[in-house]
């Protein structure tokens, strides 16, 4: 060998007379004995050392994951537990909501519902997103569930009180608590989903998008499944002769137990350090922007409005199915008790569909589920226009089946789509905006259901349904175009991966 080839960084080349003496040290990191061994034996030794290092590295990596809490199984179980707690609590809330206009006499029930949605929308526009960002998604969920419980206590108390001023004051106070709780739960719940998906993706090394659909299906299953169970149980109790106040009172321990379990039995997920260097800069800027203006930090992004058609259509379908179909057609043709059973059937169908939705999303993408919901929404007014609902009888269940499909997609796939388009730290603002859209649209739907002709409501529902799929496609194209333009022209001193995601970029 040439003398210069033996030079080591930081040392002078050996003299020619030293070549023979230094030959045993030609193999870097090897002892003189191994350096003089034949090449095959040296390679075998190196392979053995590499294999040992691989085993040690694998063991240490697993220990590090176990100690630091990054294993995917832990965060999956954590999300299951939180979904069950939220599902049980929401089931009690939805049961009481269905009886609001019955327990609250006169126009008090409608007034309280309007107050709930008004407070919900106002809170989502202003304080919810900063509170979730400051306190964390888990703490915000627990706080929202506690506010729900305040409304439950007020509702049960009002069901046993005479119709006087004190009863009205307590009912309005409960409505305000319910509106604040709904804003927190819906926003923090979506944020919890996004952060859990990020935790699992970081631990498993898989893309974030591959985890959001699965977790969204988990949430939809537990949320809708427990709602169906609670509603059917309430129906059975009342059929057995249990009074309305006693039936509602039995739901209070369930709600309280879910709050305690959520507070004690789950772990916060907002403490994950950003692993990508580009995300650290973006998270800092966007979090500050989100804290300053709340949900409005994403209002200049067209995607948040293009993706809103499913939420708006779902909100309009709620008063149509629960109000118009249930009150004007199901109750006189089949009986009042079947309104509650059919309402439970919506939750049951939505829960059982989560496996199918998860498979379709994994195989073909979320767009297939979005199109399915769009078709189901459009079929509601089409069936009502073509057939005379006053004589459909048991065929009225078609509306509840279609509503079950829409709710199944909205409860799961819609949240996954929102997380994919608005990852951390924009998730809080995106879900706060979605909660605002839902509250305002539902309030408008209930207002129109009793004041305008039914055909106008059907025409509006059909128009919104026809915009769901095009809006989703347009949002996906905007995301793809933004990523392409960002990748091609990064600004100096910034990483291209998060360009175009600042609050002032539409």
GROMACS .gro file of N, CA and C in nm, residues 346-477:
model
  396
  346UNK      N    1  -8.087   0.469   1.492
  346UNK     CA    2  -7.986   0.551   1.422
  346UNK      C    3  -7.849   0.528   1.483
  347UNK      N    4  -7.842   0.534   1.614
  347UNK     CA    5  -7.714   0.511   1.682
  347UNK      C    6  -7.665   0.369   1.663
  348UNK      N    7  -7.757   0.271   1.666
  348UNK     CA    8  -7.716   0.131   1.647
  348UNK      C    9  -7.657   0.109   1.509
  349UNK      N   10  -7.722   0.160   1.406
  349UNK     CA   11  -7.670   0.144   1.270
  349UNK      C   12  -7.537   0.215   1.254
  350UNK      N   13  -7.527   0.336   1.309
  350UNK     CA   14  -7.400   0.409   1.299
  350UNK      C   15  -7.287   0.337   1.367
  351UNK      N   16  -7.315   0.272   1.480
  351UNK     CA   17  -7.211   0.198   1.551
  351UNK      C   18  -7.167   0.075   1.473
  352UNK      N   19  -7.262  -0.001   1.420
  352UNK     CA   20  -7.226  -0.124   1.348
  352UNK      C   21  -7.159  -0.096   1.215
  353UNK      N   22  -7.173   0.024   1.162
  353UNK     CA   23  -7.111   0.057   1.033
  353UNK      C   24  -6.965   0.096   1.045
  354UNK      N   25  -6.914   0.114   1.166
  354UNK     CA   26  -6.779   0.166   1.181
  354UNK      C   27  -6.673   0.072   1.124
  355UNK      N   28  -6.694  -0.059   1.137
  355UNK     CA   29  -6.599  -0.153   1.079
  355UNK      C   30  -6.593  -0.141   0.928
  356UNK      N   31  -6.710  -0.130   0.865
  356UNK     CA   32  -6.714  -0.114   0.720
  356UNK      C   33  -6.650   0.018   0.677
  357UNK      N   34  -6.679   0.125   0.748
  357UNK     CA   35  -6.621   0.255   0.713
  357UNK      C   36  -6.469   0.252   0.728
  358UNK      N   37  -6.421   0.185   0.830
  358UNK     CA   38  -6.276   0.176   0.849
  358UNK      C   39  -6.212   0.097   0.735
  359UNK      N   40  -6.276  -0.012   0.692
  359UNK     CA   41  -6.223  -0.091   0.582
  359UNK      C   42  -6.222  -0.010   0.452
  360UNK      N   43  -6.332   0.058   0.423
  360UNK     CA   44  -6.340   0.135   0.300
  360UNK      C   45  -6.239   0.249   0.299
  361UNK      N   46  -6.222   0.315   0.415
  361UNK     CA   47  -6.125   0.424   0.421
  361UNK      C   48  -5.983   0.372   0.401
  362UNK      N   49  -5.951   0.257   0.459
  362UNK     CA   50  -5.818   0.201   0.442
  362UNK      C   51  -5.792   0.149   0.302
  363UNK      N   52  -5.898   0.102   0.236
  363UNK     CA   53  -5.881   0.042   0.104
  363UNK      C   54  -5.890   0.146  -0.008
  364UNK      N   55  -5.987   0.237   0.002
  364UNK     CA   56  -6.012   0.331  -0.107
  364UNK      C   57  -5.993   0.477  -0.069
  365UNK      N   58  -5.975   0.506   0.059
  365UNK     CA   59  -5.961   0.644   0.103
  365UNK      C   60  -6.090   0.696   0.165
  366UNK      N   61  -6.080   0.807   0.235
  366UNK     CA   62  -6.196   0.865   0.303
  366UNK      C   63  -6.301   0.918   0.208
  367UNK      N   64  -6.262   0.946   0.083
  367UNK     CA   65  -6.357   1.001  -0.012
  367UNK      C   66  -6.476   0.911  -0.038
  368UNK      N   67  -6.457   0.779  -0.034
  368UNK     CA   68  -6.568   0.687  -0.057
  368UNK      C   69  -6.674   0.704   0.051
  369UNK      N   70  -6.633   0.716   0.175
  369UNK     CA   71  -6.729   0.735   0.285
  369UNK      C   72  -6.799   0.869   0.275
  370UNK      N   73  -6.726   0.971   0.234
  370UNK     CA   74  -6.788   1.104   0.219
  370UNK      C   75  -6.895   1.100   0.110
  371UNK      N   76  -6.866   1.035  -0.002
  371UNK     CA   77  -6.965   1.023  -0.109
  371UNK      C   78  -7.086   0.944  -0.061
  372UNK      N   79  -7.064   0.839   0.017
  372UNK     CA   80  -7.175   0.760   0.071
  372UNK      C   81  -7.267   0.848   0.157
  373UNK      N   82  -7.209   0.931   0.242
  373UNK     CA   83  -7.290   1.020   0.324
  373UNK      C   84  -7.364   1.122   0.239
  374UNK      N   85  -7.299   1.171   0.134
  374UNK     CA   86  -7.363   1.268   0.045
  374UNK      C   87  -7.485   1.206  -0.023
  375UNK      N   88  -7.473   1.082  -0.069
  375UNK     CA   89  -7.586   1.013  -0.133
  375UNK      C   90  -7.699   0.991  -0.034
  376UNK      N   91  -7.665   0.950   0.088
  376UNK     CA   92  -7.768   0.927   0.190
  376UNK      C   93  -7.842   1.056   0.224
  377UNK      N   94  -7.767   1.166   0.234
  377UNK     CA   95  -7.832   1.295   0.260
  377UNK      C   96  -7.926   1.335   0.147
  378UNK      N   97  -7.883   1.313   0.024
  378UNK     CA   98  -7.967   1.351  -0.091
  378UNK      C   99  -8.091   1.264  -0.102
  379UNK      N  100  -8.082   1.138  -0.061
  379UNK     CA  101  -8.197   1.048  -0.073
  379UNK      C  102  -8.310   1.085   0.023
  380UNK      N  103  -8.277   1.150   0.136
  380UNK     CA  104  -8.384   1.188   0.231
  380UNK      C  105  -8.488   1.279   0.164
  381UNK      N  106  -8.450   1.394   0.110
  381UNK     CA  107  -8.552   1.478   0.046
  381UNK      C  108  -8.609   1.416  -0.081
  382UNK      N  109  -8.530   1.335  -0.152
  382UNK     CA  110  -8.583   1.272  -0.273
  382UNK      C  111  -8.697   1.177  -0.239
  383UNK      N  112  -8.678   1.094  -0.137
  383UNK     CA  113  -8.784   1.003  -0.094
  383UNK      C  114  -8.906   1.080  -0.047
  384UNK      N  115  -8.884   1.190   0.025
  384UNK     CA  116  -8.996   1.269   0.074
  384UNK      C  117  -9.071   1.338  -0.039
  385UNK      N  118  -9.000   1.377  -0.145
  385UNK     CA  119  -9.065   1.440  -0.261
  385UNK      C  120  -9.144   1.337  -0.343
  386UNK      N  121  -9.089   1.218  -0.360
  386UNK     CA  122  -9.149   1.119  -0.450
  386UNK      C  123  -9.267   1.049  -0.385
  387UNK      N  124  -9.256   1.014  -0.256
  387UNK     CA  125  -9.360   0.937  -0.188
  387UNK      C  126  -9.436   1.025  -0.089
  388UNK      N  127  -9.556   0.983  -0.059
  388UNK     CA  128  -9.639   1.053   0.039
  388UNK      C  129  -9.607   0.998   0.177
  389UNK      N  130  -9.536   1.076   0.256
  389UNK     CA  131  -9.491   1.029   0.387
  389UNK      C  132  -9.607   1.006   0.482
  390UNK      N  133  -9.725   1.061   0.454
  390UNK     CA  134  -9.838   1.045   0.544
  390UNK      C  135  -9.897   0.905   0.539
  391UNK      N  136  -9.854   0.825   0.442
  391UNK     CA  137  -9.908   0.689   0.431
  391UNK      C  138  -9.797   0.584   0.417
  392UNK      N  139  -9.675   0.616   0.454
  392UNK     CA  140  -9.565   0.520   0.439
  392UNK      C  141  -9.564   0.414   0.547
  393UNK      N  142  -9.616   0.444   0.665
  393UNK     CA  143  -9.619   0.344   0.772
  393UNK      C  144  -9.478   0.304   0.814
  394UNK      N  145  -9.454   0.172   0.813
  394UNK     CA  146  -9.322   0.123   0.855
  394UNK      C  147  -9.211   0.160   0.757
  395UNK      N  148  -9.246   0.199   0.636
  395UNK     CA  149  -9.144   0.244   0.542
  395UNK      C  150  -9.080   0.376   0.586
  396UNK      N  151  -9.136   0.439   0.686
  396UNK     CA  152  -9.073   0.560   0.741
  396UNK      C  153  -8.936   0.530   0.801
  397UNK      N  154  -8.910   0.402   0.831
  397UNK     CA  155  -8.778   0.366   0.882
  397UNK      C  156  -8.666   0.395   0.782
  398UNK      N  157  -8.702   0.413   0.654
  398UNK     CA  158  -8.600   0.446   0.553
  398UNK      C  159  -8.528   0.575   0.591
  399UNK      N  160  -8.600   0.674   0.642
  399UNK     CA  161  -8.538   0.800   0.681
  399UNK      C  162  -8.438   0.778   0.796
  400UNK      N  163  -8.471   0.689   0.887
  400UNK     CA  164  -8.382   0.664   1.001
  400UNK      C  165  -8.259   0.583   0.958
  401UNK      N  166  -8.276   0.495   0.861
  401UNK     CA  167  -8.161   0.422   0.808
  401UNK      C  168  -8.065   0.518   0.737
  402UNK      N  169  -8.119   0.606   0.655
  402UNK     CA  170  -8.034   0.704   0.586
  402UNK      C  171  -7.966   0.796   0.687
  403UNK      N  172  -8.039   0.835   0.791
  403UNK     CA  173  -7.979   0.920   0.895
  403UNK      C  174  -7.869   0.845   0.968
  404UNK      N  175  -7.887   0.715   0.989
  404UNK     CA  176  -7.781   0.636   1.053
  404UNK      C  177  -7.655   0.632   0.970
  405UNK      N  178  -7.668   0.623   0.839
  405UNK     CA  179  -7.550   0.625   0.751
  405UNK      C  180  -7.479   0.760   0.760
  406UNK      N  181  -7.556   0.866   0.754
  406UNK     CA  182  -7.496   1.000   0.759
  406UNK      C  183  -7.426   1.022   0.892
  407UNK      N  184  -7.491   0.983   1.000
  407UNK     CA  185  -7.429   1.006   1.131
  407UNK      C  186  -7.305   0.920   1.150
  408UNK      N  187  -7.308   0.796   1.096
  408UNK     CA  188  -7.191   0.710   1.107
  408UNK      C  189  -7.070   0.775   1.042
  409UNK      N  190  -7.088   0.833   0.925
  409UNK     CA  191  -6.976   0.897   0.855
  409UNK      C  192  -6.936   1.026   0.925
  410UNK      N  193  -7.035   1.102   0.971
  410UNK     CA  194  -7.001   1.230   1.035
  410UNK      C  195  -6.927   1.209   1.167
  411UNK      N  196  -6.968   1.109   1.244
  411UNK     CA  197  -6.905   1.086   1.374
  411UNK      C  198  -6.762   1.034   1.361
  412UNK      N  199  -6.726   0.974   1.250
  412UNK     CA  200  -6.594   0.912   1.239
  412UNK      C  201  -6.513   0.969   1.123
  413UNK      N  202  -6.553   0.941   1.000
  413UNK     CA  203  -6.473   0.980   0.884
  413UNK      C  204  -6.456   1.131   0.875
  414UNK      N  205  -6.561   1.204   0.904
  414UNK     CA  206  -6.552   1.350   0.896
  414UNK      C  207  -6.445   1.405   0.990
  415UNK      N  208  -6.434   1.346   1.109
  415UNK     CA  209  -6.331   1.390   1.203
  415UNK      C  210  -6.191   1.354   1.152
  416UNK      N  211  -6.178   1.235   1.093
  416UNK     CA  212  -6.048   1.195   1.039
  416UNK      C  213  -6.006   1.288   0.925
  417UNK      N  214  -6.101   1.326   0.841
  417UNK     CA  215  -6.070   1.418   0.731
  417UNK      C  216  -6.025   1.552   0.785
  418UNK      N  217  -6.091   1.600   0.889
  418UNK     CA  218  -6.054   1.730   0.945
  418UNK      C  219  -5.914   1.725   1.008
  419UNK      N  220  -5.880   1.616   1.075
  419UNK     CA  221  -5.747   1.601   1.133
  419UNK      C  222  -5.641   1.597   1.023
  420UNK      N  223  -5.669   1.526   0.913
  420UNK     CA  224  -5.572   1.516   0.805
  420UNK      C  225  -5.547   1.650   0.738
  421UNK      N  226  -5.650   1.731   0.724
  421UNK     CA  227  -5.635   1.861   0.657
  421UNK      C  228  -5.585   1.970   0.752
  422UNK      N  229  -5.607   1.951   0.882
  422UNK     CA  230  -5.564   2.051   0.980
  422UNK      C  231  -5.491   1.982   1.094
  423UNK      N  232  -5.368   1.936   1.071
  423UNK     CA  233  -5.291   1.872   1.178
  423UNK      C  234  -5.251   1.972   1.285
  424UNK      N  235  -5.195   1.920   1.393
  424UNK     CA  236  -5.148   2.007   1.499
  424UNK      C  237  -5.048   2.108   1.444
  425UNK      N  238  -5.054   2.234   1.491
  425UNK     CA  239  -5.135   2.286   1.601
  425UNK      C  240  -5.264   2.355   1.558
  426UNK      N  241  -5.314   2.327   1.437
  426UNK     CA  242  -5.436   2.392   1.390
  426UNK      C  243  -5.561   2.311   1.422
  427UNK      N  244  -5.545   2.196   1.486
  427UNK     CA  245  -5.658   2.106   1.507
  427UNK      C  246  -5.764   2.171   1.596
  428UNK      N  247  -5.723   2.236   1.705
  428UNK     CA  248  -5.821   2.296   1.796
  428UNK      C  249  -5.909   2.397   1.723
  429UNK      N  250  -5.845   2.484   1.644
  429UNK     CA  251  -5.922   2.587   1.574
  429UNK      C  252  -6.015   2.526   1.469
  430UNK      N  253  -5.969   2.421   1.401
  430UNK     CA  254  -6.053   2.357   1.299
  430UNK      C  255  -6.176   2.291   1.361
  431UNK      N  256  -6.158   2.220   1.472
  431UNK     CA  257  -6.272   2.155   1.535
  431UNK      C  258  -6.363   2.257   1.606
  432UNK      N  259  -6.307   2.365   1.654
  432UNK     CA  260  -6.391   2.470   1.710
  432UNK      C  261  -6.478   2.532   1.601
  433UNK      N  262  -6.421   2.550   1.483
  433UNK     CA  263  -6.500   2.602   1.371
  433UNK      C  264  -6.608   2.503   1.331
  434UNK      N  265  -6.575   2.374   1.329
  434UNK     CA  266  -6.675   2.274   1.296
  434UNK      C  267  -6.789   2.273   1.398
  435UNK      N  268  -6.756   2.287   1.526
  435UNK     CA  269  -6.859   2.293   1.630
  435UNK      C  270  -6.948   2.415   1.611
  436UNK      N  271  -6.888   2.527   1.574
  436UNK     CA  272  -6.966   2.648   1.547
  436UNK      C  273  -7.060   2.626   1.429
  437UNK      N  274  -7.010   2.564   1.322
  437UNK     CA  275  -7.093   2.536   1.205
  437UNK      C  276  -7.209   2.445   1.241
  438UNK      N  277  -7.182   2.343   1.321
  438UNK     CA  278  -7.287   2.250   1.361
  438UNK      C  279  -7.393   2.320   1.445
  439UNK      N  280  -7.349   2.400   1.541
  439UNK     CA  281  -7.444   2.467   1.631
  439UNK      C  282  -7.533   2.565   1.556
  440UNK      N  283  -7.472   2.649   1.472
  440UNK     CA  284  -7.551   2.748   1.398
  440UNK      C  285  -7.645   2.682   1.299
  441UNK      N  286  -7.598   2.578   1.231
  441UNK     CA  287  -7.682   2.511   1.131
  441UNK      C  288  -7.798   2.438   1.198
  442UNK      N  289  -7.773   2.372   1.311
  442UNK     CA  290  -7.881   2.302   1.381
  442UNK      C  291  -7.984   2.399   1.434
  443UNK      N  292  -7.936   2.510   1.486
  443UNK     CA  293  -8.029   2.612   1.535
  443UNK      C  294  -8.115   2.666   1.420
  444UNK      N  295  -8.053   2.692   1.306
  444UNK     CA  296  -8.129   2.738   1.190
  444UNK      C  297  -8.227   2.633   1.141
  445UNK      N  298  -8.185   2.505   1.146
  445UNK     CA  299  -8.275   2.398   1.104
  445UNK      C  300  -8.397   2.387   1.191
  446UNK      N  301  -8.379   2.394   1.324
  446UNK     CA  302  -8.494   2.388   1.414
  446UNK      C  303  -8.584   2.510   1.397
  447UNK      N  304  -8.524   2.624   1.369
  447UNK     CA  305  -8.603   2.745   1.349
  447UNK      C  306  -8.690   2.732   1.225
  448UNK      N  307  -8.631   2.680   1.115
  448UNK     CA  308  -8.706   2.668   0.990
  448UNK      C  309  -8.808   2.556   0.995
  449UNK      N  310  -8.779   2.448   1.072
  449UNK     CA  311  -8.866   2.331   1.071
  449UNK      C  312  -9.008   2.364   1.112
  450UNK      N  313  -9.025   2.459   1.200
  450UNK     CA  314  -9.159   2.492   1.248
  450UNK      C  315  -9.217   2.618   1.188
  451UNK      N  316  -9.145   2.683   1.097
  451UNK     CA  317  -9.190   2.813   1.050
  451UNK      C  318  -9.198   2.824   0.898
  452UNK      N  319  -9.136   2.735   0.824
  452UNK     CA  320  -9.139   2.742   0.678
  452UNK      C  321  -9.198   2.613   0.625
  453UNK      N  322  -9.249   2.613   0.504
  453UNK     CA  323  -9.303   2.488   0.446
  453UNK      C  324  -9.197   2.378   0.440
  454UNK      N  325  -9.244   2.254   0.453
  454UNK     CA  326  -9.152   2.141   0.455
  454UNK      C  327  -9.075   2.130   0.325
  455UNK      N  328  -9.137   2.164   0.213
  455UNK     CA  329  -9.068   2.149   0.086
  455UNK      C  330  -8.947   2.244   0.075
  456UNK      N  331  -8.953   2.357   0.143
  456UNK     CA  332  -8.837   2.445   0.144
  456UNK      C  333  -8.721   2.382   0.221
  457UNK      N  334  -8.754   2.322   0.333
  457UNK     CA  335  -8.651   2.252   0.411
  457UNK      C  336  -8.589   2.139   0.331
  458UNK      N  337  -8.674   2.064   0.259
  458UNK     CA  338  -8.624   1.954   0.176
  458UNK      C  339  -8.535   2.004   0.063
  459UNK      N  340  -8.574   2.114   0.001
  459UNK     CA  341  -8.493   2.169  -0.108
  459UNK      C  342  -8.357   2.216  -0.057
  460UNK      N  343  -8.355   2.279   0.060
  460UNK     CA  344  -8.228   2.323   0.117
  460UNK      C  345  -8.140   2.204   0.153
  461UNK      N  346  -8.200   2.099   0.210
  461UNK     CA  347  -8.123   1.980   0.245
  461UNK      C  348  -8.065   1.913   0.121
  462UNK      N  349  -8.143   1.907   0.014
  462UNK     CA  350  -8.094   1.847  -0.111
  462UNK      C  351  -7.979   1.929  -0.170
  463UNK      N  352  -7.990   2.061  -0.163
  463UNK     CA  353  -7.883   2.147  -0.218
  463UNK      C  354  -7.753   2.127  -0.141
  464UNK      N  355  -7.761   2.122  -0.010
  464UNK     CA  356  -7.640   2.103   0.070
  464UNK      C  357  -7.581   1.965   0.045
  465UNK      N  358  -7.668   1.863   0.033
  465UNK     CA  359  -7.619   1.727   0.008
  465UNK      C  360  -7.541   1.718  -0.122
  466UNK      N  361  -7.584   1.789  -0.223
  466UNK     CA  362  -7.516   1.786  -0.353
  466UNK      C  363  -7.381   1.856  -0.349
  467UNK      N  364  -7.353   1.933  -0.244
  467UNK     CA  365  -7.226   2.004  -0.234
  467UNK      C  366  -7.122   1.931  -0.150
  468UNK      N  367  -7.161   1.821  -0.085
  468UNK     CA  368  -7.069   1.753   0.007
  468UNK      C  369  -6.949   1.697  -0.068
  469UNK      N  370  -6.975   1.614  -0.170
  469UNK     CA  371  -6.865   1.551  -0.244
  469UNK      C  372  -6.781   1.653  -0.321
  470UNK      N  373  -6.841   1.749  -0.395
  470UNK     CA  374  -6.756   1.849  -0.462
  470UNK      C  375  -6.672   1.931  -0.365
  471UNK      N  376  -6.728   1.963  -0.249
  471UNK     CA  377  -6.649   2.039  -0.151
  471UNK      C  378  -6.530   1.959  -0.101
  472UNK      N  379  -6.549   1.830  -0.077
  472UNK     CA  380  -6.438   1.746  -0.033
  472UNK      C  381  -6.331   1.737  -0.141
  473UNK      N  382  -6.371   1.718  -0.266
  473UNK     CA  383  -6.274   1.709  -0.376
  473UNK      C  384  -6.196   1.839  -0.390
  474UNK      N  385  -6.267   1.953  -0.380
  474UNK     CA  386  -6.199   2.082  -0.391
  474UNK      C  387  -6.099   2.102  -0.277
  475UNK      N  388  -6.136   2.060  -0.156
  475UNK     CA  389  -6.043   2.072  -0.043
  475UNK      C  390  -5.919   1.987  -0.064
  476UNK      N  391  -5.936   1.866  -0.115
  476UNK     CA  392  -5.821   1.779  -0.143
  476UNK      C  393  -5.732   1.840  -0.250
  477UNK      N  394  -5.792   1.899  -0.352
  477UNK     CA  395  -5.712   1.962  -0.458
  477UNK      C  396  -5.635   2.082  -0.405
   0.00000   0.00000   0.00000
